């Protein structure tokens, strides 16, 4: 929140003609703090890294900045990040560490969002005051596992884990991520996937926006495999 306020103030002072704020949904619009479907975290959030970004939107509108709100999605690069790659299962199969639920999840590599932002700037004033939702492709965890199996030449199996169990895994941020998965991938998928993030519209903004298979073909050698079994 402090960073967003500082950036909005700096943009105002600099007299910028177009500002893009990378943001996310404030989940409290759908799950109020008194809603026990998800625990309240830090005393005021349901999904902290979502809610704080969404709440921070008002700094840009309060200062009457010429802003476009760019809503991002799941980073496919998480699959190639140390500690977040594929893990070996008991039967030798590979298991993705990300828990995407059973419904379609919007995703893109980070470069896709940067190119989309460039596309927004090129449109001039057309998107000022608007929200833009970006996805290269909306896929289920099982669909992603099928593509990974084909590209890596080794069986990849997707196994879902319920949000309550994920929140109890004990690592820093597990509660935040577990609630994020519950909101985005299970309870409100229509709001955060195909219902809000229009793949065709995103590709019109950025014609080089990759599909998951295209991204995999270019990044297969980056896929780390952690040896610890689970």
Coordinates of C-alpha atoms in Angstrom, one line a residue:
X1 CA 0.0 0.0 0.0
X2 CA 2.9 2.4 0.8
X3 CA 4.6 1.6 -2.5
X4 CA 1.4 2.1 -4.5
X5 CA 0.7 5.5 -2.8
X6 CA 4.3 6.6 -3.4
X7 CA 4.2 5.6 -7.1
X8 CA 0.8 7.3 -7.6
X9 CA 2.2 10.5 -6.0
X10 CA 5.4 10.3 -8.1
X11 CA 3.3 9.8 -11.3
X12 CA 1.2 12.8 -10.4
X13 CA 4.2 15.0 -9.7
X14 CA 5.9 14.0 -12.9
X15 CA 2.7 14.8 -14.9
X16 CA 2.6 11.5 -16.7
X17 CA 0.2 11.3 -19.6
X18 CA -0.6 7.6 -19.1
X19 CA 0.0 5.3 -16.1
X20 CA -0.5 1.5 -16.0
X21 CA -1.0 0.0 -12.5
X22 CA -0.5 -3.8 -12.4
X23 CA -3.2 -4.9 -10.0
X24 CA -5.4 -7.8 -8.9
X25 CA -8.9 -8.3 -7.6
X26 CA -9.8 -7.2 -4.1
X27 CA -11.3 -10.5 -3.0
X28 CA -13.2 -8.9 -0.1
X29 CA -15.8 -7.7 -2.6
X30 CA -16.9 -11.3 -2.9
X31 CA -15.7 -12.7 0.4
X32 CA -16.3 -10.1 3.2
X33 CA -14.2 -10.3 6.3
X34 CA -17.1 -11.9 8.3
X35 CA -17.4 -14.7 5.7
X36 CA -16.0 -17.8 7.2
X37 CA -15.4 -19.6 3.9
X38 CA -11.9 -18.3 4.0
X39 CA -9.9 -17.2 7.1
X40 CA -9.2 -13.5 7.7
X41 CA -5.4 -12.9 7.5
X42 CA -3.4 -10.1 9.1
X43 CA -6.7 -8.8 10.6
X44 CA -8.0 -7.2 7.4
X45 CA -7.5 -9.4 4.3
X46 CA -8.8 -12.6 2.8
X47 CA -6.0 -12.9 0.1
X48 CA -3.4 -10.3 1.2
X49 CA -1.4 -9.9 -2.0
X50 CA -4.6 -9.6 -4.0
X51 CA -6.6 -7.4 -1.7
X52 CA -3.8 -4.9 -1.1
X53 CA -3.3 -4.4 -4.8
X54 CA -7.0 -4.0 -5.5
X55 CA -7.4 -1.6 -2.5
X56 CA -4.4 0.5 -3.8
X57 CA -6.3 1.2 -7.0
X58 CA -7.9 4.2 -5.3
X59 CA -4.6 6.1 -4.9
X60 CA -4.5 6.4 -8.7
X61 CA -8.1 7.4 -9.1
X62 CA -8.1 9.7 -6.1
X63 CA -5.3 11.7 -7.7
X64 CA -7.2 11.7 -11.0
X65 CA -4.3 10.1 -12.8
X66 CA -4.8 8.9 -16.5
X67 CA -4.6 5.3 -15.4
X68 CA -5.2 1.8 -16.9
X69 CA -5.6 -1.1 -14.5
X70 CA -3.8 -4.1 -15.8
X71 CA -5.0 -7.4 -14.2
X72 CA -2.4 -10.1 -14.5
X73 CA -2.7 -13.9 -14.1
X74 CA -0.8 -17.0 -13.1
X75 CA 2.9 -16.8 -14.1
X76 CA 3.9 -19.9 -16.1
X77 CA 7.5 -19.1 -15.2
X78 CA 6.6 -20.4 -11.7
X79 CA 7.1 -23.9 -13.3
X80 CA 10.7 -23.0 -14.0
X81 CA 11.5 -21.2 -10.7
X82 CA 13.9 -22.8 -8.2
X83 CA 11.8 -24.6 -5.5
X84 CA 8.6 -24.2 -7.5
X85 CA 9.3 -26.6 -10.4
X86 CA 8.4 -30.3 -10.8
X87 CA 8.8 -32.8 -8.0
X88 CA 9.3 -36.5 -8.3
X89 CA 6.4 -38.6 -6.9
X90 CA 6.5 -42.0 -5.2
X91 CA 6.1 -43.8 -8.6
X92 CA 8.7 -41.7 -10.4
X93 CA 6.2 -39.5 -12.1
X94 CA 6.6 -35.7 -12.0
X95 CA 4.2 -33.5 -10.0
X96 CA 3.8 -29.8 -10.4
X97 CA 4.2 -27.9 -7.1
X98 CA 1.6 -25.3 -8.0
X99 CA -2.0 -26.2 -7.0
X100 CA -4.4 -24.9 -9.6
X101 CA -7.6 -26.6 -8.6
X102 CA -9.8 -28.4 -11.1
X103 CA -11.0 -25.4 -13.1
X104 CA -9.4 -23.4 -15.9
X105 CA -6.7 -20.9 -14.8
X106 CA -5.6 -17.9 -16.8
X107 CA -1.8 -17.7 -17.3
X108 CA 1.0 -16.1 -19.3
X109 CA 4.8 -15.6 -19.0
X110 CA 5.7 -12.2 -17.4
X111 CA 7.0 -11.0 -20.8
X112 CA 3.4 -11.3 -22.1
X113 CA 2.2 -8.7 -19.5
X114 CA 5.0 -6.4 -20.4
X115 CA 4.1 -6.6 -24.1
X116 CA 0.4 -6.1 -23.3
X117 CA 1.3 -3.0 -21.3
X118 CA 3.2 -1.7 -24.4
X119 CA 0.2 -2.5 -26.5
X120 CA -2.0 -0.4 -24.1
X121 CA 0.4 2.5 -24.3
X122 CA 0.4 2.4 -28.1
X123 CA -3.4 2.7 -28.1
X124 CA -3.0 6.1 -26.5
X125 CA -6.0 7.3 -24.5
X126 CA -8.3 4.4 -25.6
X127 CA -7.7 2.4 -22.3
X128 CA -7.4 5.3 -19.8
X129 CA -9.9 4.7 -17.0
X130 CA -10.4 1.1 -18.0
X131 CA -9.4 -2.3 -16.6
X132 CA -7.7 -4.8 -18.8
X133 CA -7.6 -8.5 -17.9
X134 CA -4.7 -10.5 -19.5
X135 CA -4.4 -14.2 -20.2
X136 CA -2.4 -16.1 -22.8
X137 CA -4.5 -19.2 -22.3
X138 CA -6.9 -20.5 -19.7
X139 CA -6.0 -24.1 -18.8
X140 CA -6.8 -26.6 -16.0
X141 CA -3.9 -28.3 -14.1
X142 CA -4.6 -31.5 -15.9
X143 CA -4.3 -29.8 -19.3
X144 CA -1.0 -28.3 -18.3
X145 CA 0.3 -31.7 -17.1
X146 CA -0.7 -33.2 -20.5
X147 CA 1.4 -30.5 -22.3
X148 CA 4.3 -31.0 -19.9
X149 CA 4.3 -34.7 -20.5
X150 CA 4.4 -34.2 -24.2
X151 CA 7.2 -31.6 -24.2
X152 CA 9.4 -33.2 -21.4
X153 CA 9.0 -36.8 -22.6
X154 CA 8.2 -37.9 -19.0
X155 CA 4.9 -38.5 -17.3
X156 CA 3.6 -35.5 -15.4
X157 CA 0.6 -36.0 -13.2
X158 CA -1.5 -33.2 -11.7
X159 CA -2.8 -33.8 -8.2
X160 CA -5.0 -31.2 -6.6
X161 CA -4.8 -30.2 -2.9
X162 CA -7.6 -28.6 -1.0
X163 CA -7.1 -25.0 0.1
X164 CA -7.5 -25.8 3.8
X165 CA -4.7 -28.3 3.6
X166 CA -2.5 -26.0 1.6
X167 CA -2.9 -23.2 4.2
X168 CA -1.5 -25.6 6.8
X169 CA 1.7 -26.5 4.9
X170 CA 3.6 -24.2 7.2
X171 CA 5.9 -22.3 4.9
X172 CA 5.8 -18.4 4.9
X173 CA 2.8 -17.3 2.8
X174 CA 1.1 -20.7 2.7
X175 CA -2.1 -19.2 4.1
X176 CA -2.1 -16.4 1.6
X177 CA -1.5 -18.8 -1.4
X178 CA -4.0 -21.3 -0.1
X179 CA -6.7 -18.7 0.0
X180 CA -5.6 -17.4 -3.4
X181 CA -6.1 -20.9 -4.9
X182 CA -9.5 -21.1 -3.2
X183 CA -10.6 -17.8 -4.6
X184 CA -9.1 -18.0 -8.1
X185 CA -9.2 -21.7 -8.9
X186 CA -12.2 -23.0 -7.0
X187 CA -14.9 -20.7 -5.6
X188 CA -14.7 -17.7 -8.0
X189 CA -13.2 -19.2 -11.2
X190 CA -15.7 -17.4 -13.4
X191 CA -14.5 -14.1 -12.0
X192 CA -10.8 -14.7 -12.4
X193 CA -10.5 -17.0 -15.5
X194 CA -12.6 -17.2 -18.6
X195 CA -15.3 -15.0 -17.1
X196 CA -13.0 -12.0 -16.7
X197 CA -9.8 -12.7 -18.7
X198 CA -10.6 -12.7 -22.4
X199 CA -7.9 -14.6 -24.2
X200 CA -8.9 -13.2 -27.6
X201 CA -8.9 -9.6 -26.4
X202 CA -5.5 -10.1 -24.8
X203 CA -4.0 -11.5 -28.1
X204 CA -5.4 -8.5 -29.9
X205 CA -3.4 -6.3 -27.6
X206 CA -0.3 -8.4 -27.9
X207 CA -0.1 -10.5 -31.0
X208 CA 3.1 -12.2 -29.8
X209 CA 1.4 -13.4 -26.6
X210 CA 2.3 -17.0 -26.2
X211 CA 0.1 -20.1 -25.7
X212 CA 1.3 -22.5 -23.0
X213 CA 2.6 -25.0 -25.6
X214 CA 4.6 -22.2 -27.2
X215 CA 6.0 -21.1 -23.9
X216 CA 6.9 -24.7 -23.0
X217 CA 8.7 -25.3 -26.3
X218 CA 10.9 -22.2 -25.6
X219 CA 11.5 -23.0 -22.0
X220 CA 11.6 -26.8 -21.6
X221 CA 15.4 -26.7 -20.6
X222 CA 14.6 -24.4 -17.7
X223 CA 12.3 -26.8 -16.0
X224 CA 13.9 -27.8 -12.6
X225 CA 13.1 -31.2 -11.1
X226 CA 13.3 -31.4 -7.3
X227 CA 14.4 -34.8 -6.1
X228 CA 12.5 -34.8 -2.8
X229 CA 9.5 -37.1 -3.0
X230 CA 6.1 -36.4 -1.6

